[in-house]
Coordinates of C-alpha atoms in Angstrom, one line a residue:
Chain A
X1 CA 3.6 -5.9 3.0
X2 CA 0.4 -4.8 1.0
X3 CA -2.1 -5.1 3.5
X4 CA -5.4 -3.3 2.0
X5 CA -7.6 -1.8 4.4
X6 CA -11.1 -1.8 2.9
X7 CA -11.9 1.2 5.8
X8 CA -10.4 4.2 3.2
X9 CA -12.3 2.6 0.4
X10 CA -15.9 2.6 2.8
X11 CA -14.2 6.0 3.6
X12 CA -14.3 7.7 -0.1
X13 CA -17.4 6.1 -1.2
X14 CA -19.3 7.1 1.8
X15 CA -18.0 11.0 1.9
X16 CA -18.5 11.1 -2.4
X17 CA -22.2 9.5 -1.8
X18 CA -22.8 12.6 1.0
X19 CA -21.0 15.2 -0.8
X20 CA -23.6 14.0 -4.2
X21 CA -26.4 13.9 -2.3
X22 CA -25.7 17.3 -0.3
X23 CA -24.9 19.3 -3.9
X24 CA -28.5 18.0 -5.3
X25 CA -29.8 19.6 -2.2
X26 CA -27.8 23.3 -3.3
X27 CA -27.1 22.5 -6.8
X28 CA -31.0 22.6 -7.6
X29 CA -32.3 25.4 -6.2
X30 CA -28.5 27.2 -6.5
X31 CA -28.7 26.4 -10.6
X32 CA -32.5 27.3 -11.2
X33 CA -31.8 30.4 -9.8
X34 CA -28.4 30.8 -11.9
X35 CA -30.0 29.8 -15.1
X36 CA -32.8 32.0 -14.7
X37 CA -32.3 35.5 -13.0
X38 CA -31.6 38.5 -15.0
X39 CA -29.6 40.2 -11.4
X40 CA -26.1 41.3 -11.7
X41 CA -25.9 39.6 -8.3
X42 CA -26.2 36.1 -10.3
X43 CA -23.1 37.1 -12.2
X44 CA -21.3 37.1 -8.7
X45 CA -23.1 34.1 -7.3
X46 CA -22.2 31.9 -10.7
X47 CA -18.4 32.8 -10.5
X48 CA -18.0 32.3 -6.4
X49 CA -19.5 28.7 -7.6
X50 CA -17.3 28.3 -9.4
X51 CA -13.8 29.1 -7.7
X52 CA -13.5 26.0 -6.1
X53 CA -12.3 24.7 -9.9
X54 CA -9.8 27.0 -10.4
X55 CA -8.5 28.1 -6.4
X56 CA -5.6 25.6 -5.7
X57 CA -6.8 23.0 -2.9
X58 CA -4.4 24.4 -0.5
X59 CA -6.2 27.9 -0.8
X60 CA -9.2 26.4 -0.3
X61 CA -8.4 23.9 2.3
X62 CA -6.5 26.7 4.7
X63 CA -10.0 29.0 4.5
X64 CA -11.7 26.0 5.3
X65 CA -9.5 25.1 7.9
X66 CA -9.7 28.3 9.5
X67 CA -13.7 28.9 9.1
X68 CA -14.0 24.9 10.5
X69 CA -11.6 24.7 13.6
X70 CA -13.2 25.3 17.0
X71 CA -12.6 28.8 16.7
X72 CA -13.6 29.4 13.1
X73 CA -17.2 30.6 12.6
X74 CA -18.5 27.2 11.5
X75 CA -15.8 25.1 13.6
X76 CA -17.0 27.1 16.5
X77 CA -20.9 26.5 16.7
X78 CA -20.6 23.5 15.3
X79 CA -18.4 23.0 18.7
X80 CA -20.6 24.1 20.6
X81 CA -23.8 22.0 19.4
X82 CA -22.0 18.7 19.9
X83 CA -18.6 19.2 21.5
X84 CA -16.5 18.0 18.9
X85 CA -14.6 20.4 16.5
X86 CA -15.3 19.8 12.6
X87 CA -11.5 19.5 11.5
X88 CA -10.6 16.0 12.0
X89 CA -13.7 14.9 11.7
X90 CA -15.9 13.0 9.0
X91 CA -18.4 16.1 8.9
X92 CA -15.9 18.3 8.5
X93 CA -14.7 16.8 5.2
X94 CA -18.0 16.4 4.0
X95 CA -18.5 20.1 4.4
X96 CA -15.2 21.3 2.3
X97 CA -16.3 18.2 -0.4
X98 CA -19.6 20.2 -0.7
X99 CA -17.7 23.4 -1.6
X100 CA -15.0 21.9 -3.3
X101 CA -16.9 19.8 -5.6
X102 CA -19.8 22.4 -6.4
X103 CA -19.0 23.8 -9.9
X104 CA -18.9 20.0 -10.4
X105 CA -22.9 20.2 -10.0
X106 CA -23.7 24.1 -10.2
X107 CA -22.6 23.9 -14.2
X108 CA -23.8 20.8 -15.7
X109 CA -27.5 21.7 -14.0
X110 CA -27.1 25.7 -14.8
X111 CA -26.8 24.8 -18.7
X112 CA -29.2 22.1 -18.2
X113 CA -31.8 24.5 -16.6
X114 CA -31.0 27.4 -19.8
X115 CA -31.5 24.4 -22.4
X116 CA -34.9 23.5 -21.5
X117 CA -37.2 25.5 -24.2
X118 CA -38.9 28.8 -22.3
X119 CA -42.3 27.7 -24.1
X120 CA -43.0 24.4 -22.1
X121 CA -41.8 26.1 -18.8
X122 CA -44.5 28.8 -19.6
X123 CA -46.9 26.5 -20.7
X124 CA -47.0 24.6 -17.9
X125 CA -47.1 27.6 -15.8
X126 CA -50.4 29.1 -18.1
X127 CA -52.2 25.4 -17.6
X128 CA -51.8 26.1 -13.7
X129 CA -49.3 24.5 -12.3
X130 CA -47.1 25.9 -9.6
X131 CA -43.3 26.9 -10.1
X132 CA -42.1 24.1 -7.8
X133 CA -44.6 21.7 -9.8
X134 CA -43.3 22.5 -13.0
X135 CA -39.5 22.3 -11.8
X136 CA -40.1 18.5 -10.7
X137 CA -42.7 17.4 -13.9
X138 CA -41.2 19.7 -16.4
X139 CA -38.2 21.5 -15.9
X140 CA -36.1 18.7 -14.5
X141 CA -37.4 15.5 -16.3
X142 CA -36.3 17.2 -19.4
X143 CA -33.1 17.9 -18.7
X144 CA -32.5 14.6 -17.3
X145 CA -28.8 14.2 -18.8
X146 CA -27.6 17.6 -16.9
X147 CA -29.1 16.3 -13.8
X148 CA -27.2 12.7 -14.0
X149 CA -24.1 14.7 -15.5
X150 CA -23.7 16.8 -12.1
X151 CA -24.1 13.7 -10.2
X152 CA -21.8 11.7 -12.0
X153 CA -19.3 14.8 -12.1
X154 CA -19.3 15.6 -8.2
X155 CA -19.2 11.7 -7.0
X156 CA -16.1 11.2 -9.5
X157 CA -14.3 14.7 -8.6
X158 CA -14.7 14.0 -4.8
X159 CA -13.5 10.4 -5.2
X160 CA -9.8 11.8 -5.9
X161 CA -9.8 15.0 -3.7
X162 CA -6.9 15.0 -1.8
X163 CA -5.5 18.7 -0.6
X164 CA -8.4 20.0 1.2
X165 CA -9.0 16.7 2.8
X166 CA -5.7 16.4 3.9
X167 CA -5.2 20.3 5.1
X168 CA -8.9 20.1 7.0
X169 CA -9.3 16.1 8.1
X170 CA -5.5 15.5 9.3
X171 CA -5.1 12.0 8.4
X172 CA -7.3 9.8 11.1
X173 CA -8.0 6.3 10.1
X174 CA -12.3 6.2 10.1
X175 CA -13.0 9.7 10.0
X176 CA -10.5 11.4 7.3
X177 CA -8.2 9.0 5.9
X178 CA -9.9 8.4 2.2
X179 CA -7.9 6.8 -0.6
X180 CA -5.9 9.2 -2.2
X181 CA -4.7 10.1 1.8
X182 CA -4.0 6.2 2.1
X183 CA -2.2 6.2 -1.7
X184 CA -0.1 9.6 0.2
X185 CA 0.6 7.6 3.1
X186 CA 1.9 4.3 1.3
X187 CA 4.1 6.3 -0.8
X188 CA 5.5 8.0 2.3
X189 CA 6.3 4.8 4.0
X190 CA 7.8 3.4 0.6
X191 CA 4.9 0.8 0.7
X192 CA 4.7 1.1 -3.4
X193 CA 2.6 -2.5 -3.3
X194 CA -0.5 -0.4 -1.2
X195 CA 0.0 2.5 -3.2
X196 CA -0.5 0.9 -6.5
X197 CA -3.3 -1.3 -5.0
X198 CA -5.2 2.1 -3.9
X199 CA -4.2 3.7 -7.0
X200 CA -5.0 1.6 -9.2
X201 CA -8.9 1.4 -7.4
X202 CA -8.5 5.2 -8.0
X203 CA -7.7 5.0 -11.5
X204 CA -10.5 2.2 -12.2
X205 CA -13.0 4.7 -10.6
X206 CA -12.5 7.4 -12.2
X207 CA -12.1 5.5 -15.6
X208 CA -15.6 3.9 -15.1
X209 CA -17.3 7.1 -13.6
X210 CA -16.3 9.2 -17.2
X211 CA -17.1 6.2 -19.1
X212 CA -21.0 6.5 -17.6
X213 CA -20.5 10.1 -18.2
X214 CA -20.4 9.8 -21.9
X215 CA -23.0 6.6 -21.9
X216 CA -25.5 9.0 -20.3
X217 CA -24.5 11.9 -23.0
X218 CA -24.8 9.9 -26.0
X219 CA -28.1 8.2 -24.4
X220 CA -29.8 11.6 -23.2
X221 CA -28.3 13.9 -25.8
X222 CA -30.9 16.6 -26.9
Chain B
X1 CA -36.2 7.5 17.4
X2 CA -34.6 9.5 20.0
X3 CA -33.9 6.3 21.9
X4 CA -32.5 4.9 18.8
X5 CA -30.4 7.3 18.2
X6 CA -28.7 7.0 21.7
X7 CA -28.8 3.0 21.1
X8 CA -26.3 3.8 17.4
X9 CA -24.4 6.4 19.4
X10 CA -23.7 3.9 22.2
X11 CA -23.0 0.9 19.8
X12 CA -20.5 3.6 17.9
X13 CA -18.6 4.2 21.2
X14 CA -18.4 0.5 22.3
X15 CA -16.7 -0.8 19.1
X16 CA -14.3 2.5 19.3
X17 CA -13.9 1.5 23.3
X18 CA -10.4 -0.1 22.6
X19 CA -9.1 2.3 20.2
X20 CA -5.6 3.7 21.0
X21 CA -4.9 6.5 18.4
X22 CA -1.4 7.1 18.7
X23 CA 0.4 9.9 16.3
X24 CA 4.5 9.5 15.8
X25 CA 7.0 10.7 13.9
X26 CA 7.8 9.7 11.1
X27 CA 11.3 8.3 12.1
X28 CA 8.8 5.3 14.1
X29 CA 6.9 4.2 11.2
X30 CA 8.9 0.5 11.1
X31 CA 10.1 0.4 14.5
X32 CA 6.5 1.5 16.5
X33 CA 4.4 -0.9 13.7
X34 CA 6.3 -3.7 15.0
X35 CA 6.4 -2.5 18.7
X36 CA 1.8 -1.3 18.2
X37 CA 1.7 -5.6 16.3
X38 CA 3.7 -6.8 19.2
X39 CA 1.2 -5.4 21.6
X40 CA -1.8 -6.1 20.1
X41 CA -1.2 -9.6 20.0
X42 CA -0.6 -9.2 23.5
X43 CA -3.9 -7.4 23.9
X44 CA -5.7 -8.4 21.6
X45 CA -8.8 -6.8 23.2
X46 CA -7.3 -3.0 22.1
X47 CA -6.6 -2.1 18.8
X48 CA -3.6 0.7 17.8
X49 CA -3.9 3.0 15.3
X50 CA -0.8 4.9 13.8
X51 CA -0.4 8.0 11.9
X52 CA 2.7 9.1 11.2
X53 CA 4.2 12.5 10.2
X54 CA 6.6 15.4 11.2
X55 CA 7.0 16.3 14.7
X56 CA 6.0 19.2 14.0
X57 CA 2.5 18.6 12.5
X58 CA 1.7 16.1 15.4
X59 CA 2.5 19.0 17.6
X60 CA 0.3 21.5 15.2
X61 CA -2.2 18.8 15.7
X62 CA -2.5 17.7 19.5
X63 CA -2.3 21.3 20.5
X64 CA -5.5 21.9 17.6
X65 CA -7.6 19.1 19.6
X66 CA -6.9 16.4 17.4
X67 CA -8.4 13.1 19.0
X68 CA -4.9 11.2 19.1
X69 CA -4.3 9.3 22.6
X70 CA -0.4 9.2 22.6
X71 CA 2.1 11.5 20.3
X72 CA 5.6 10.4 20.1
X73 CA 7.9 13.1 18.9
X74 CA 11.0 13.3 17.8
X75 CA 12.2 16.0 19.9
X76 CA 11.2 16.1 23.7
X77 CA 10.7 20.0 23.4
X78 CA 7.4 19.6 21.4
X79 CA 6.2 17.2 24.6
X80 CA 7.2 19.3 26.9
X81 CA 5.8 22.5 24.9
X82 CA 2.3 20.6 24.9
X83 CA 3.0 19.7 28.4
X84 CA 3.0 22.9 29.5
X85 CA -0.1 24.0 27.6
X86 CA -1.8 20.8 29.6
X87 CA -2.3 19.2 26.3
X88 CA -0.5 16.4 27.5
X89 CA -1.0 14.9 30.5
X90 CA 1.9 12.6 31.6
X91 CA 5.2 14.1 32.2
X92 CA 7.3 13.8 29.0
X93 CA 9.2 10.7 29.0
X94 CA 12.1 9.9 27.2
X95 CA 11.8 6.8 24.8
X96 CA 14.3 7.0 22.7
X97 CA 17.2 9.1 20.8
X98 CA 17.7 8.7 17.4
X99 CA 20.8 9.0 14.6
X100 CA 21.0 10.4 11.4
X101 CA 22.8 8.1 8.8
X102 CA 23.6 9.5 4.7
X103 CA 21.9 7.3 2.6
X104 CA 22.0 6.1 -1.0
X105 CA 20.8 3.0 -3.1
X106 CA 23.0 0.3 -3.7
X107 CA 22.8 1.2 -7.5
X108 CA 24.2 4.4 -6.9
X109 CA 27.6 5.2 -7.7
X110 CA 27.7 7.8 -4.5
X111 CA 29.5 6.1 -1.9
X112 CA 27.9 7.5 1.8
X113 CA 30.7 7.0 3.8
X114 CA 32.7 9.8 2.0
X115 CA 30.8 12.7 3.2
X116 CA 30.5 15.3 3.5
X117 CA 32.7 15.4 0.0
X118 CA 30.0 12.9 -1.4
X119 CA 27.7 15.6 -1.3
X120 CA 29.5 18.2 -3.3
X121 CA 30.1 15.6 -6.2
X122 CA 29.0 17.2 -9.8
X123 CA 26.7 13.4 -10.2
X124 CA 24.7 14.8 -6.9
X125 CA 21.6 16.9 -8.3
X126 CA 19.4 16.6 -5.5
X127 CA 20.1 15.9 -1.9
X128 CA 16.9 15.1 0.5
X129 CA 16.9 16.3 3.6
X130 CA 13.7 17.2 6.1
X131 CA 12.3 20.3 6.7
X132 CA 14.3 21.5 10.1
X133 CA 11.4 23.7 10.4
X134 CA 9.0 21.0 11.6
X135 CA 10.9 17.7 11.8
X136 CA 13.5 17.5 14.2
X137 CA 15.5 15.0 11.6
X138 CA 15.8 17.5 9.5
X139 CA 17.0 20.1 12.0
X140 CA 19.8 17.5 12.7
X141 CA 20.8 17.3 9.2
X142 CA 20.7 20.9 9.1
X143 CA 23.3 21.1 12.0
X144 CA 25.2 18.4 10.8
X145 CA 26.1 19.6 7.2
X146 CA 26.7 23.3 9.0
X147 CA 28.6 21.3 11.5
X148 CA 31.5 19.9 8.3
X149 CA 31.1 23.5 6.8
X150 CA 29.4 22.6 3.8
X151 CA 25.7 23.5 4.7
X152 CA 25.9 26.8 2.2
X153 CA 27.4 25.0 -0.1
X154 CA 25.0 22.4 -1.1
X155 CA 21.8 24.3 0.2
X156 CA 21.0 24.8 -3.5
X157 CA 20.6 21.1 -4.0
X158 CA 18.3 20.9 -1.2
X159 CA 15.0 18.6 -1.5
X160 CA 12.8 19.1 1.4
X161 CA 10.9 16.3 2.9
X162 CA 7.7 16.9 5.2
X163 CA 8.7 14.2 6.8
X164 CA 12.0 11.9 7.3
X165 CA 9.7 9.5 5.9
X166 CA 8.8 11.1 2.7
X167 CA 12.6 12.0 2.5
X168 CA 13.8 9.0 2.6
X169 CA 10.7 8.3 0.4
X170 CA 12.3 10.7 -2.2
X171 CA 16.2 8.7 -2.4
X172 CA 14.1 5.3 -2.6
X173 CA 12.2 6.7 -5.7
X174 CA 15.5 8.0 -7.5
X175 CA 13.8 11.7 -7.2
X176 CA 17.1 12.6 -5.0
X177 CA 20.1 11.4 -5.0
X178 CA 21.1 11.2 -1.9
X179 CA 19.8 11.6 1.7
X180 CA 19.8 12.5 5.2
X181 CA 17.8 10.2 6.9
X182 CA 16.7 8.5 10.2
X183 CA 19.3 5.1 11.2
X184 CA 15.8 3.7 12.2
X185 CA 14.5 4.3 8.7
X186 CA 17.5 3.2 6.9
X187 CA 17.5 -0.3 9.0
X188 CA 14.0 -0.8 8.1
X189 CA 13.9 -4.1 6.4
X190 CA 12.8 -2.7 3.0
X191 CA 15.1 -0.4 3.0
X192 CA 18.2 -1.8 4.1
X193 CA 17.5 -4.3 1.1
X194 CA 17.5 -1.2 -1.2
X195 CA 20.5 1.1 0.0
X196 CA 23.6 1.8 1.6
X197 CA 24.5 4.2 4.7
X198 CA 27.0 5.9 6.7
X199 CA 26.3 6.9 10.2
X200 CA 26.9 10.8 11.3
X201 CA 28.9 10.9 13.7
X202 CA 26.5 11.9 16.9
X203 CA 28.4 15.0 18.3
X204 CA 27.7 17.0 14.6
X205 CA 24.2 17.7 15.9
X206 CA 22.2 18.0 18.8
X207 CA 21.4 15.1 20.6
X208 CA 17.8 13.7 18.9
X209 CA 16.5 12.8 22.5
X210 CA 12.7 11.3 21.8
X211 CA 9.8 11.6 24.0
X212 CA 6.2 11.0 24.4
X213 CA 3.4 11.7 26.6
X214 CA -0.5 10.7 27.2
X215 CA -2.7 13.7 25.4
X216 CA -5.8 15.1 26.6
X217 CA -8.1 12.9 24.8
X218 CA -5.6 10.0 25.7
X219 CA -6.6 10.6 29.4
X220 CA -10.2 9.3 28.7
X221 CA -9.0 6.2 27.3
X222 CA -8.5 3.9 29.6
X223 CA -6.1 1.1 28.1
X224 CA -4.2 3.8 26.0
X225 CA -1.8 3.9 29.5
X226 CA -1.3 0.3 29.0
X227 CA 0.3 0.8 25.5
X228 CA 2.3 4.0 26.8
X229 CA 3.6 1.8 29.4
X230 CA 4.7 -1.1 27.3
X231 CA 6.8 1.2 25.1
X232 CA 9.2 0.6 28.4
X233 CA 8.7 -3.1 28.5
X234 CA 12.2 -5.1 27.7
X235 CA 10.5 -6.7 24.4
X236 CA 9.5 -3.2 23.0
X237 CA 12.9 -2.1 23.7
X238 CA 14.2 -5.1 22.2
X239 CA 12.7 -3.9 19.1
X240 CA 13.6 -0.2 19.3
X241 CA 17.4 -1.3 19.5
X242 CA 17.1 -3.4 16.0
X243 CA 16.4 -0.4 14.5
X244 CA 19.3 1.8 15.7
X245 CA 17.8 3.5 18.1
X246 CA 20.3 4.3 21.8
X247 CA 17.6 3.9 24.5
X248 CA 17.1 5.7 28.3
X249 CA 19.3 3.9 30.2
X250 CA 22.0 3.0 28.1
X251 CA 23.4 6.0 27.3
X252 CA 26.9 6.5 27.6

């Protein structure tokens, strides 16, 4: 009875590559701006990025199901632009991967950013280069272990999401069904052989993903 | 690379031309696989995708614009609810009505047939049943056990399913004792091999009259009317009988 169907394994690895990808986009300029400011408002900014850890999925996944459905204030323009609602949809499960994996980014880089020594920031600044220059050759070179950290964090945590994918994507085959959805399923239909099968793929995943984790740490340790 | 763009979009839509996305209840998920494999050896042009649930959540779900083609409840209401809301198209249509059967394993030193005394035995910690609030199985049960007077009485060793899937799900694991469940799940090769189960008698609960209706989305698909009319075809019937289900025609 164990048939595997390799499209919720595509499925995971394509929505953890996005939702990576997408938190390098925010986590950068979301964590230099965390590590550095000396604004009360960055007090606020660093816990809100970090609720998505400690809100259960379900709180998270019914905000996001209300702010994504065609009526929602996302859902709704979104709906507009290309007549197809964000719930049930790919998209729309990369968007509530993006929130819910950001601490998963926002952290590792926000330390990294406040251990890189003040001096060499400032002395690149003093021998002329621009801010933006100085985060790409100084700043982040140098704190290449955060950097790889975030990405190794966000791809692994997104791998096993499960509530707010299943509360915002509703279970379609292609779009939303990823691999902890399939394990749910399997277990449902008392298909234990497919469950362990995807489970155990889960479990390998993850077990490989923190392995790299501390590979990188002991390699790039300051 | 606008033209491009068109050409992926196009190429996306012609490999998803034959896609019949079909949401049932969970009560189908043996019977319907068979019935979708049957058909798509038939056609093997058009390809059927299933996702099963609770009545309930399909009919959350259609009415939310979800892109399924066909949704097969458990309880005609929900069909003709969406019906009326034009998010189906096609008049509901009967396909089936269901029974509820108590279930056990084999291992289990419960015997079914003795309910509804089975139920209030001291070994019985935890008795699965589905949510009546969203799956029409579980409403059954619900009337049943009020039905034999003993509803109150065992409501405290209540385990609620989101589906009758899952809550048949939870006797197979050992999680609950015992179980109300679908006949159509309980005949289910796997788990026929695994348990044991007495029928409830059908006048302690509503009649579980089945229907299902073409959605919205389903109306721009062409062949998804093919697969909604071979759900009346004698060999899909053939296979709704095997697993206990009384079908529209043949009802006493």
């Amino acid at each position: 009875m164990a048939e595997i169907n390799p499209v919720p394994i595509w499925l995971t690895v394509k929505l953890s590559i996005w939702t990576t990808i997408l938190l390098l986009i925010i986590g950068v300029p979301l964590s230099y701006y965390l590590a550095y400011t000396k604004s009360k408002l960055g007090l606020v900014i660093e816990a809100l990025a970090t609720l998505p850890l400690v809100l259960p999925p379900t709180v998270l996944g019914f905000y996001l199901l209300l702010l994504l459905s065609k009526n929602g204030i996302i859902g709704s323009v979104w709906y507009r632009l290309f007549d197809y609602q964000l719930v049930f949809h790919f998209e729309g499960i990369v968007i509530a991967s993006v929130i819910y994996s950001l601490p998963m980014m926002v952290h590792p880089l926000t330390s990294g950013f406040r251990s890189v020594p003040r001096n060499i920031i400032e002395a690149s600044w003093t021998l002329g280069k621009s801010k933006v220059q100085t985060l790409f050759r100084v700043i982040l070179p140098n704190m290449k272990a955060s950097v790889l950290t975030g990405i190794v964090l966000s791809f692994a945590h997104t791998i096993g999401e499960f509530g707010v994918v299943l509360m915002v994507g509703g279970n379609i085959e292609g779009q939303t069904r990823v691999v902890s959805i399939a394990i749910y399923d399997a277990v449902e239909a008392i298909d234990y052989k497919t469950a362990h099968v995807y489970a155990g793929l889960l479990f390998v995943a993850s077990f490989i993903s923190l392995a790299m984790l501390y590979a990188i740490n002991r390699r790039w340790s300051l | 690379m606008r033209t491009l763009l068109f050409l992926l979009l196009g190429l996306f839509s012609l490999a998803h031309a034959e896609l019949i996305r079909v949401f049932a209840a969970a009560d189908l998920q043996y019977a319907l696989k068979e019935v979708a494999d049957l058909y798509m050896k038939k056609y093997p042009e058009d390809k059927v995708e299933l996702v099963f649930g609770s009545s309930g959540k399909g009919y959350a779900q259609v009415r939310a614009g979800a892109p399924f083609h066909i949704y097969f409840s458990a309880n005609m209401k929900y069909v003709e609810e969406l019906y009326k809301e034009g998010h189906i198209i096609t008049e509901p249509k009967l396909y089936a009505i269901g029974r509820i059967v108590v279930w056990t394993t084999k291992d289990s030193p419960l015997d079914p047939s003795k309910f509804p005394e089975v139920l209030l035995d001291p070994k019985v910690r935890k008795i699965a049943i589905a949510n009546w609030e969203h799956a029409p199985y579980g409403r059954a049960a619900k009337e049943a056990l009020e039905a034999y007077g003993v509803f109150d009485r065992v409501k405290n060793k209540f385990v609620l399913g989101e589906n009758i899937s899952q809550t048949a799900s939870f006797v197979y694991s050992g999680a609950a004792d015992i179980g109300i469940i679908a006949l159509s799940l309980a005949l289910a090769p796997e788990l026929q091999a695994r348990g044991k189960y007495w029928l409830i008698p059908e006048d302690k609960h509503e009649r579980l009259e089945q229907g299902y209706g073409i959605t919205k989305e389903g109306g721009k698909v062409k062949n998804a009317r093919r697969f909604y009319d071979f759900i009346g075809s004698p060999e899909a019937r053939r296979i709704f009988v095997k697993y206990g289900f009384v079908l529209p025609g043949e009802v006493k």
